Every structure is written in C-alpha cells, then in structure tokens.
XYZ file of N, CA and C in Angstrom:
627
model
N 24.764 -13.900 -14.469
C 26.075 -13.860 -15.076
C 26.384 -15.233 -15.725
N 27.086 -15.227 -16.881
C 27.478 -16.402 -17.530
C 28.436 -17.203 -16.636
N 28.187 -18.459 -16.483
C 29.093 -19.310 -15.536
C 30.420 -19.634 -16.191
N 30.612 -19.255 -17.502
C 31.807 -19.644 -18.196
C 32.687 -18.475 -18.410
N 33.879 -18.380 -17.873
C 34.750 -17.241 -18.048
C 35.453 -17.350 -19.329
N 36.126 -16.304 -19.802
C 36.988 -16.356 -21.003
C 37.998 -17.428 -20.846
N 38.373 -18.134 -21.844
C 39.269 -19.276 -21.788
C 40.593 -18.920 -21.243
N 41.110 -17.734 -21.565
C 42.486 -17.423 -21.053
C 42.491 -17.151 -19.599
N 41.244 -16.976 -18.980
C 41.230 -16.807 -17.489
C 41.058 -18.163 -16.741
N 40.776 -19.215 -17.518
C 40.644 -20.482 -16.762
C 41.976 -20.864 -16.247
N 43.061 -20.540 -17.047
C 44.386 -20.880 -16.501
C 44.654 -20.258 -15.163
N 44.259 -18.964 -15.033
C 44.491 -18.306 -13.770
C 43.773 -19.035 -12.598
N 42.498 -19.379 -12.826
C 41.729 -20.057 -11.784
C 42.356 -21.368 -11.412
N 42.793 -22.139 -12.467
C 43.280 -23.476 -12.182
C 44.744 -23.476 -11.693
N 45.371 -22.296 -11.785
C 46.706 -22.197 -11.408
C 46.841 -21.631 -9.956
N 47.260 -20.414 -9.828
C 47.526 -19.854 -8.520
C 46.312 -19.747 -7.617
N 45.095 -19.653 -8.204
C 43.969 -19.460 -7.374
C 43.230 -20.842 -7.091
N 43.733 -21.927 -7.705
C 43.055 -23.268 -7.504
C 43.084 -23.547 -5.975
N 41.989 -23.988 -5.448
C 41.874 -24.426 -4.100
C 41.821 -23.289 -3.074
N 41.892 -21.979 -3.550
C 41.838 -20.923 -2.627
C 40.434 -20.362 -2.686
N 40.012 -19.431 -1.718
C 38.816 -18.720 -1.764
C 39.019 -17.555 -2.745
N 38.257 -17.521 -3.731
C 38.461 -16.598 -4.837
C 38.178 -15.078 -4.438
N 37.357 -14.993 -3.336
C 36.959 -13.679 -2.789
C 37.362 -13.395 -1.407
N 38.369 -14.121 -0.900
C 38.874 -13.843 0.393
C 37.887 -13.836 1.532
N 37.019 -14.832 1.455
C 36.069 -15.141 2.627
C 35.180 -13.916 2.945
N 34.263 -13.581 1.981
C 33.383 -12.422 2.099
C 32.632 -12.553 3.477
N 32.231 -13.737 3.873
C 31.455 -13.915 5.145
C 32.200 -13.473 6.352
N 33.516 -13.344 6.251
C 34.345 -12.935 7.384
C 34.774 -11.507 7.348
N 34.298 -10.721 6.420
C 34.745 -9.321 6.250
C 34.357 -8.434 7.441
N 33.338 -8.866 8.211
C 32.967 -8.114 9.474
C 32.017 -6.971 9.193
N 31.694 -6.357 10.337
C 30.792 -5.208 10.404
C 31.538 -3.905 10.274
N 30.969 -2.953 9.604
C 31.598 -1.642 9.445
C 30.574 -0.531 9.761
N 31.073 0.585 10.283
C 30.179 1.692 10.603
C 29.903 2.442 9.299
N 28.734 2.894 9.145
C 28.328 3.815 8.025
C 27.502 4.954 8.645
N 27.312 5.985 7.862
C 26.424 7.105 8.407
C 25.008 6.661 8.621
N 24.615 5.454 7.990
C 23.272 4.964 8.232
C 23.237 3.955 9.337
N 24.369 3.536 9.886
C 24.403 2.477 10.942
C 25.401 1.374 10.731
N 25.488 0.431 11.531
C 26.394 -0.758 11.337
C 25.900 -1.591 10.297
N 26.823 -2.009 9.406
C 26.487 -2.810 8.194
C 27.436 -3.942 8.001
N 26.885 -5.044 7.573
C 27.780 -6.191 7.133
C 27.056 -6.972 6.047
N 27.974 -7.693 5.350
C 27.471 -8.617 4.272
C 27.346 -10.048 4.921
N 26.192 -10.683 4.636
C 25.997 -12.051 5.072
C 25.738 -12.942 3.907
N 26.596 -13.869 3.603
C 26.352 -14.759 2.478
C 25.030 -15.429 2.505
N 24.388 -15.554 1.396
C 23.015 -16.073 1.266
C 22.961 -17.545 1.665
N 21.933 -17.855 2.354
C 21.597 -19.256 2.607
C 20.206 -19.495 2.063
N 19.997 -20.414 1.194
C 18.858 -20.645 0.406
C 17.638 -20.795 1.431
N 17.757 -21.764 2.392
C 16.637 -22.068 3.282
C 16.159 -20.914 4.071
N 17.063 -20.036 4.387
C 16.734 -18.810 5.282
C 16.332 -17.605 4.417
N 16.931 -17.437 3.276
C 16.862 -16.121 2.620
C 16.041 -16.032 1.326
N 15.720 -17.223 0.761
C 15.043 -17.211 -0.572
C 13.726 -16.484 -0.504
N 12.805 -16.684 0.514
C 11.577 -15.925 0.395
C 11.731 -14.417 0.384
N 12.653 -13.934 1.141
C 12.936 -12.461 1.130
C 13.444 -11.951 -0.171
N 14.401 -12.673 -0.683
C 14.975 -12.242 -1.934
C 13.977 -12.376 -3.152
N 13.259 -13.470 -3.081
C 12.282 -13.685 -4.140
C 11.213 -12.573 -4.106
N 10.871 -12.074 -2.913
C 9.884 -11.021 -2.781
C 10.433 -9.759 -3.432
N 11.668 -9.498 -3.081
C 12.362 -8.271 -3.665
C 12.424 -8.295 -5.188
N 12.720 -9.480 -5.725
C 12.832 -9.559 -7.192
C 11.534 -9.363 -7.911
N 10.484 -9.562 -7.231
C 9.085 -9.379 -7.834
C 8.611 -7.963 -7.647
N 9.348 -7.085 -6.990
C 9.023 -5.651 -6.975
C 9.285 -5.109 -8.419
N 8.284 -4.492 -9.026
C 8.451 -4.006 -10.392
C 9.673 -3.143 -10.621
N 10.038 -2.343 -9.654
C 11.125 -1.445 -9.762
C 12.468 -2.245 -9.864
N 12.513 -3.359 -9.231
C 13.678 -4.254 -9.304
C 13.569 -5.159 -10.451
N 12.428 -5.675 -10.744
C 12.285 -6.681 -11.918
C 12.655 -6.029 -13.249
N 12.508 -4.732 -13.401
C 12.762 -4.039 -14.655
C 14.262 -4.205 -15.013
N 15.053 -4.410 -14.024
C 16.545 -4.432 -14.334
C 17.187 -5.816 -13.990
N 16.626 -6.608 -12.991
C 17.213 -7.856 -12.641
C 16.563 -8.978 -13.396
N 15.326 -8.794 -13.905
C 14.637 -9.781 -14.715
C 14.569 -11.167 -14.053
N 14.261 -11.179 -12.725
C 14.118 -12.434 -12.005
C 12.731 -12.523 -11.391
N 11.703 -11.782 -11.956
C 10.438 -11.863 -11.322
C 9.753 -13.227 -11.716
N 8.791 -13.644 -10.875
C 8.141 -14.897 -11.078
C 8.140 -15.696 -9.806
N 7.861 -16.989 -9.940
C 7.918 -17.857 -8.693
C 9.277 -17.914 -8.110
N 9.301 -18.350 -6.850
C 10.581 -18.433 -6.136
C 11.601 -19.242 -6.808
N 11.184 -20.198 -7.571
C 12.118 -21.106 -8.287
C 13.053 -20.343 -9.266
N 12.531 -19.239 -9.759
C 13.358 -18.431 -10.691
C 14.554 -17.783 -9.934
N 14.252 -17.258 -8.734
C 15.371 -16.640 -7.938
C 16.196 -17.784 -7.412
N 15.571 -18.874 -6.985
C 16.327 -19.994 -6.424
C 17.382 -20.477 -7.457
N 17.001 -20.655 -8.690
C 17.960 -21.123 -9.702
C 19.149 -20.154 -9.863
N 18.815 -18.886 -9.865
C 19.838 -17.846 -10.019
C 20.813 -17.909 -8.783
N 20.307 -18.108 -7.599
C 21.167 -18.209 -6.427
C 21.993 -19.495 -6.430
N 21.320 -20.647 -6.759
C 22.065 -21.922 -6.778
C 23.171 -21.962 -7.709
N 23.055 -21.349 -8.793
C 24.091 -21.328 -9.819
C 25.439 -20.706 -9.180
N 25.208 -19.666 -8.392
C 26.372 -19.041 -7.726
C 26.923 -19.912 -6.607
N 25.951 -20.388 -5.818
C 26.351 -21.104 -4.618
C 26.946 -22.499 -4.945
N 26.622 -23.044 -6.114
C 27.195 -24.356 -6.573
C 28.482 -24.152 -7.401
N 28.848 -22.914 -7.633
C 29.948 -22.670 -8.518
C 31.287 -22.738 -7.736
N 32.323 -22.142 -8.364
C 33.667 -22.290 -7.781
C 33.993 -21.055 -6.795
N 33.038 -20.196 -6.582
C 33.250 -19.083 -5.654
C 33.601 -17.818 -6.230
N 33.503 -17.737 -7.594
C 33.921 -16.506 -8.265
C 32.774 -15.424 -8.063
N 31.568 -15.857 -7.603
C 30.505 -14.854 -7.284
C 29.847 -15.331 -5.994
N 29.705 -14.432 -5.093
C 29.117 -14.707 -3.802
C 27.825 -13.872 -3.567
N 26.620 -14.456 -3.545
C 25.428 -13.698 -3.299
C 25.329 -13.425 -1.756
N 24.939 -12.224 -1.376
C 24.965 -11.830 0.025
C 23.669 -10.983 0.299
N 23.266 -10.992 1.558
C 22.353 -10.015 2.017
C 23.093 -8.949 2.743
N 22.719 -7.669 2.570
C 23.289 -6.562 3.277
C 22.451 -6.306 4.519
N 23.108 -6.346 5.620
C 22.375 -6.243 6.964
C 22.778 -4.916 7.561
N 21.701 -4.092 7.722
C 21.945 -2.764 8.261
C 21.292 -2.544 9.623
N 22.110 -2.330 10.700
C 21.557 -2.306 12.043
C 20.662 -3.485 12.378
N 21.206 -4.665 11.950
C 20.480 -5.902 12.280
C 19.355 -6.375 11.333
N 19.070 -5.557 10.360
C 17.929 -5.821 9.446
C 18.455 -6.097 8.014
N 18.180 -7.244 7.463
C 18.525 -7.515 6.041
C 17.676 -6.524 5.211
N 18.322 -5.824 4.331
C 17.585 -4.767 3.561
C 18.095 -4.578 2.117
N 19.096 -5.378 1.789
C 19.644 -5.236 0.448
C 20.216 -6.618 0.006
N 20.328 -6.790 -1.367
C 20.944 -7.991 -1.924
C 22.151 -7.534 -2.704
N 23.253 -8.283 -2.558
C 24.524 -7.993 -3.169
C 25.057 -9.262 -3.807
N 25.815 -9.031 -4.953
C 26.615 -10.053 -5.507
C 28.053 -9.493 -5.644
N 28.963 -10.141 -4.941
C 30.441 -9.761 -4.979
C 31.017 -10.731 -5.925
N 31.738 -10.343 -6.964
C 32.113 -11.300 -7.900
C 33.546 -10.908 -8.530
N 34.192 -11.885 -8.995
C 35.534 -11.670 -9.649
C 35.304 -11.186 -11.020
N 35.352 -9.927 -11.254
C 35.147 -9.386 -12.583
C 36.191 -9.838 -13.592
N 37.394 -10.281 -13.062
C 38.463 -10.731 -14.020
C 38.163 -12.139 -14.441
N 37.306 -12.799 -13.751
C 36.941 -14.264 -14.116
C 35.514 -14.297 -14.709
N 34.968 -13.165 -15.034
C 33.593 -13.074 -15.535
C 33.542 -12.758 -17.044
N 32.535 -13.057 -17.740
C 32.509 -12.666 -19.142
C 32.573 -11.135 -19.366
N 32.355 -10.338 -18.283
C 32.552 -8.893 -18.378
C 34.029 -8.586 -18.826
N 34.940 -9.461 -18.466
C 36.322 -9.169 -18.726
C 36.599 -9.098 -20.226
N 35.646 -9.554 -21.086
C 35.840 -9.528 -22.527
C 35.624 -8.105 -22.989
N 35.083 -7.298 -22.122
C 34.580 -5.935 -22.632
C 35.445 -4.755 -22.103
N 36.555 -4.993 -21.470
C 37.404 -3.871 -20.997
C 38.811 -4.480 -20.678
N 39.749 -3.618 -20.592
C 41.164 -4.080 -20.240
C 41.241 -4.552 -18.769
N 41.008 -5.837 -18.661
C 40.931 -6.387 -17.215
C 42.203 -6.398 -16.544
N 42.196 -6.334 -15.181
C 43.369 -6.451 -14.353
C 43.143 -7.611 -13.410
N 44.159 -8.417 -13.040
C 43.944 -9.492 -12.115
C 43.315 -9.011 -10.797
N 42.344 -9.774 -10.320
C 41.639 -9.590 -9.081
C 40.645 -8.394 -9.119
N 40.349 -7.797 -10.341
C 39.267 -6.885 -10.435
C 38.060 -7.502 -9.743
N 37.316 -6.747 -8.893
C 36.187 -7.331 -8.143
C 34.973 -6.435 -8.434
N 33.876 -7.133 -8.783
C 32.669 -6.448 -9.166
C 31.629 -6.456 -8.069
N 30.686 -5.541 -8.170
C 29.568 -5.350 -7.255
C 28.285 -5.268 -8.018
N 27.282 -6.071 -7.599
C 25.907 -5.815 -7.990
C 25.071 -5.477 -6.727
N 24.101 -4.630 -6.798
C 23.384 -4.255 -5.666
C 21.920 -4.047 -5.960
N 20.966 -4.506 -5.084
C 19.587 -3.973 -5.113
C 19.170 -3.649 -3.674
N 18.526 -2.533 -3.603
C 17.927 -2.169 -2.301
C 16.575 -2.762 -2.174
N 16.330 -3.579 -1.149
C 15.156 -4.401 -1.137
C 13.730 -3.675 -0.935
N 13.728 -2.838 0.108
C 12.400 -2.218 0.403
C 12.248 -0.795 -0.235
N 11.070 -0.544 -0.809
C 10.848 0.760 -1.411
C 11.076 1.898 -0.453
N 10.869 1.671 0.838
C 11.098 2.719 1.784
C 12.569 3.094 2.050
N 13.466 2.144 1.548
C 14.895 2.417 1.737
C 15.484 3.118 0.428
N 14.678 3.192 -0.575
C 15.199 3.785 -1.801
C 14.927 5.338 -1.871
N 15.750 6.014 -2.625
C 15.505 7.417 -2.806
C 16.007 8.317 -1.694
N 16.747 7.845 -0.721
C 17.193 8.630 0.363
C 18.727 8.495 0.583
N 19.451 8.147 -0.527
C 20.892 8.201 -0.430
C 21.556 6.895 0.158
N 20.717 5.914 0.529
C 21.324 4.701 1.156
C 22.274 3.973 0.190
N 21.865 3.903 -1.140
C 22.629 3.174 -2.036
C 24.078 3.661 -2.156
N 24.288 4.986 -2.246
C 25.667 5.515 -2.344
C 26.406 5.248 -0.969
N 25.726 5.471 0.139
C 26.387 5.162 1.444
C 26.895 3.746 1.527
N 26.037 2.786 1.197
C 26.328 1.391 1.277
C 27.345 0.934 0.240
N 27.251 1.496 -1.004
C 28.201 1.155 -2.029
C 29.704 1.628 -1.655
N 29.742 2.782 -1.044
C 31.048 3.261 -0.595
C 31.554 2.307 0.490
N 30.743 1.920 1.406
C 31.162 1.028 2.509
C 31.597 -0.314 1.984
N 30.878 -0.886 0.980
C 31.237 -2.197 0.431
C 32.488 -2.096 -0.436
N 32.649 -1.047 -1.266
C 33.832 -0.822 -1.953
C 35.033 -0.781 -1.073
N 34.875 -0.045 0.020
C 35.988 0.105 1.019
C 36.339 -1.296 1.615
N 35.259 -2.079 1.871
C 35.468 -3.410 2.405
C 36.305 -4.306 1.359
N 35.842 -4.318 0.175
C 36.515 -5.023 -0.907
C 38.075 -4.632 -0.925
N 38.331 -3.351 -0.945
C 39.750 -2.912 -0.999
C 40.508 -3.213 0.252
N 39.810 -3.137 1.409
C 40.503 -3.398 2.735
C 40.722 -4.932 2.855
N 39.803 -5.743 2.451
C 39.846 -7.214 2.804
C 40.459 -8.030 1.546
N 40.667 -7.366 0.425
C 41.191 -8.053 -0.699
C 42.461 -7.205 -1.156
N 43.586 -7.397 -0.422
C 44.780 -6.607 -0.771
C 45.308 -6.786 -2.239
N 44.977 -7.872 -2.870
C 45.401 -8.088 -4.276
C 44.543 -7.334 -5.261
N 43.402 -6.856 -4.799
C 42.467 -6.123 -5.716
C 42.859 -4.628 -5.799
N 43.055 -4.182 -6.897
C 43.415 -2.767 -7.092
C 42.181 -1.815 -7.427
N 41.079 -2.434 -7.830
C 39.958 -1.563 -8.047
C 38.680 -2.436 -8.080
N 37.637 -1.697 -7.811
C 36.253 -2.320 -7.758
C 35.510 -1.904 -9.086
N 34.867 -2.843 -9.713
C 34.230 -2.634 -11.035
C 32.677 -2.648 -10.802
N 32.011 -1.823 -11.583
C 30.502 -1.778 -11.607
C 30.092 -1.625 -13.035
N 28.819 -2.177 -13.407
C 28.379 -2.077 -14.728
C 26.843 -1.903 -14.645
N 26.351 -0.749 -14.000
C 24.893 -0.667 -13.921
C 24.333 -0.354 -15.288
N 23.056 -0.774 -15.409
C 22.237 -0.462 -16.654
C 22.204 1.100 -16.817
N 22.521 1.569 -17.984
C 22.437 2.996 -18.234
C 21.071 3.533 -18.015
N 20.015 2.768 -18.170
C 18.669 3.235 -17.965
C 18.381 3.451 -16.512
N 19.168 2.852 -15.652
C 18.916 2.842 -14.214
C 19.671 4.078 -13.615
N 19.131 5.235 -13.874
C 19.777 6.511 -13.452
C 20.069 6.539 -12.027
N 19.086 6.132 -11.116
C 19.468 6.148 -9.621
C 20.701 5.304 -9.292
N 20.750 4.116 -9.919
C 21.862 3.305 -9.653
C 23.180 3.858 -10.076
N 23.230 4.423 -11.276
C 24.461 5.021 -11.839
C 24.853 6.258 -10.829
N 23.874 7.037 -10.408
C 24.145 8.157 -9.504
C 24.666 7.603 -8.202
N 24.158 6.482 -7.708
C 24.552 5.963 -6.407
C 26.110 5.554 -6.518
N 26.495 4.930 -7.653
C 27.884 4.486 -7.763
C 28.766 5.773 -7.873
N 28.323 6.768 -8.526
C 29.108 8.003 -8.640
C 29.238 8.646 -7.304
N 28.228 8.649 -6.502
C 28.304 9.295 -5.132
C 29.174 8.426 -4.235
N 29.341 7.203 -4.504
C 30.244 6.340 -3.699
C 31.695 6.348 -4.167
N 31.980 7.213 -5.093
C 33.429 7.395 -5.473
C 33.849 6.668 -6.674
N 32.865 6.079 -7.412
C 33.207 5.375 -8.650
C 33.283 6.355 -9.769
N 34.159 6.127 -10.738
C 34.341 7.054 -11.886
C 33.707 6.380 -13.058
N 33.114 7.094 -13.944
C 32.584 6.539 -15.193
C 33.690 6.399 -16.179
N 33.778 5.186 -16.820
C 34.878 4.996 -17.809
C 34.296 5.057 -19.240
N 33.331 4.205 -19.527
C 32.776 4.167 -20.912
C 31.445 3.441 -20.866
N 30.712 3.397 -21.980
C 29.516 2.622 -22.122
C 29.971 1.259 -22.790
N 29.339 0.189 -22.354
C 29.655 -1.123 -22.947
C 28.372 -1.856 -23.294
N 28.242 -2.560 -24.376
C 27.124 -3.422 -24.696
C 27.339 -4.763 -24.208
N 26.538 -5.130 -23.152
C 26.553 -6.508 -22.656
C 25.400 -7.257 -23.161
N 25.314 -8.595 -22.993
C 24.255 -9.374 -23.553
C 22.898 -8.969 -23.160
N 22.724 -8.417 -21.914
C 21.364 -8.166 -21.442
C 21.122 -6.626 -21.253
N 22.149 -5.822 -21.632
C 21.951 -4.388 -21.333
C 23.081 -3.562 -21.873
N 22.809 -2.296 -22.089
C 23.853 -1.299 -22.284
C 24.276 -0.734 -20.977
N 25.508 -0.805 -20.556
C 25.886 -0.554 -19.237
C 26.927 0.596 -19.170
N 26.975 1.228 -18.019
C 27.947 2.218 -17.660
C 29.080 1.488 -16.959
N 30.297 1.394 -17.614
C 31.417 0.754 -16.951
C 32.058 1.797 -15.996
N 32.166 1.365 -14.786
C 32.582 2.296 -13.727
C 33.599 1.600 -12.786
N 34.578 2.432 -12.266
C 35.575 1.922 -11.417
C 35.724 2.758 -10.147
N 36.037 2.113 -9.121
C 36.558 2.728 -7.858
C 37.948 2.210 -7.605
N 38.952 3.029 -7.777
C 40.329 2.738 -7.772
C 40.896 2.824 -6.382
N 41.832 1.872 -6.077
C 42.483 1.901 -4.842
C 43.393 3.126 -4.714
N 44.061 3.564 -5.769
C 44.891 4.652 -5.770
C 44.446 5.671 -6.862
N 43.368 6.358 -6.662
C 42.873 7.211 -7.694
C 43.810 8.368 -8.213
N 44.757 8.743 -7.393
C 45.681 9.719 -7.733
C 46.572 9.347 -8.943
N 46.669 7.987 -9.198
C 47.429 7.494 -10.310
C 46.544 7.294 -11.564
N 45.319 7.604 -11.508
C 44.463 7.422 -12.645
C 44.371 8.722 -13.494
N 44.691 8.585 -14.751
C 44.651 9.746 -15.663
C 43.195 10.060 -16.056
C-alpha cells in the first residue's frame, strides 16, 4: 500500500486522530470462538515472524497476488514500512487454536490511497488476508475467519460503520470467501496493481439499498 494518503485526509490524521491509536489497539482485540476453533490476531514482530511470513509469500499461489516472492528482505521491507508508519496499517498473524496459520493486514481504508476510488466514510477499515499453508486452503477457512475478523473490527472499533475489502478479481477463491463472510459486492475498481472487487461488510446492512 502506498504510504501517502490523499491530501484531504492528512488533516483528519493530524487533527482528531493525532496521537491516538488509529486502529484501536488491534493487539488487544482478544480471542474469539469460530467454527474452526479459537482465533486471535497477533501483531507481527519481525524477529519472530519474518521467516514464516517470508515462506508463505514464496508459495506460488500466494506470490501470484501478493507479489512479494524472493529473499526474506523483500517481505521484511514490506512489513517494516507498516511497522514504522503511523499505525494506519497493522500487519498481524492469525492464530487458530494456538497455531499461526494466516497473515492479515488491518488498515484504515479512509486514510489509504484506496479512498480515492470510492465514496469513503470516516473510519472505514480494510482487511487483507492470506492463508499460509496449502492444507488450510480450499476448505472454507477463509470465509470463517474473515467473518470473525470483520465482527472483531465492528465490535472493537465502534466508530467504524463498515469493513472494506478489495480482492483481486482474478482471485476467485478470495472473492468467494469475502462473499461467504457477509461482504457485499459493490463495484469493480482499477487500482495501481490490480483490477479489484470493491466489497463491504456493513454494520447495519438493513439500511443499505
């Protein structure tokens, strides 16, 4: 993700959000039950997590969409950009029944360049996900965990009215997982690195036309 937000959003960051945690302390969101077991998000620590994430990024099925294959330094640079930033994007491991098995980025979509591509609302929160092990793919875990994390975002971030996703349209399993997690398809958008399905999970879907 581009580290530079739209100029009109810098005022928001430097104003009411200045000095605050922009994502309401993701590391404190806690453990939640899911049909697959107990799950929680654990913010990434480079010294502990880089080898695992780097290995996942070199899986051809992942590399086709994340484009972070190569030496560990490639993944490390991607992670450090987020960890050294102002907190608008938090990289996490998804831990299921005590085992790290997925990589997540929870980010402020309203403070991201994505905001240039749709009618943004304050505190819109985005999700990126990859399932790490091939054995965990293709059995519905993505939808289960996306639903759990979207619920966590809406429960732990009361100012957030909706969760945003922009999976690559070519990644049909990813789009299907978001749909199964209660996200609705809005439109297609051309982003710098992909053509994406813009999707939303609304806090109050009954008010969505």
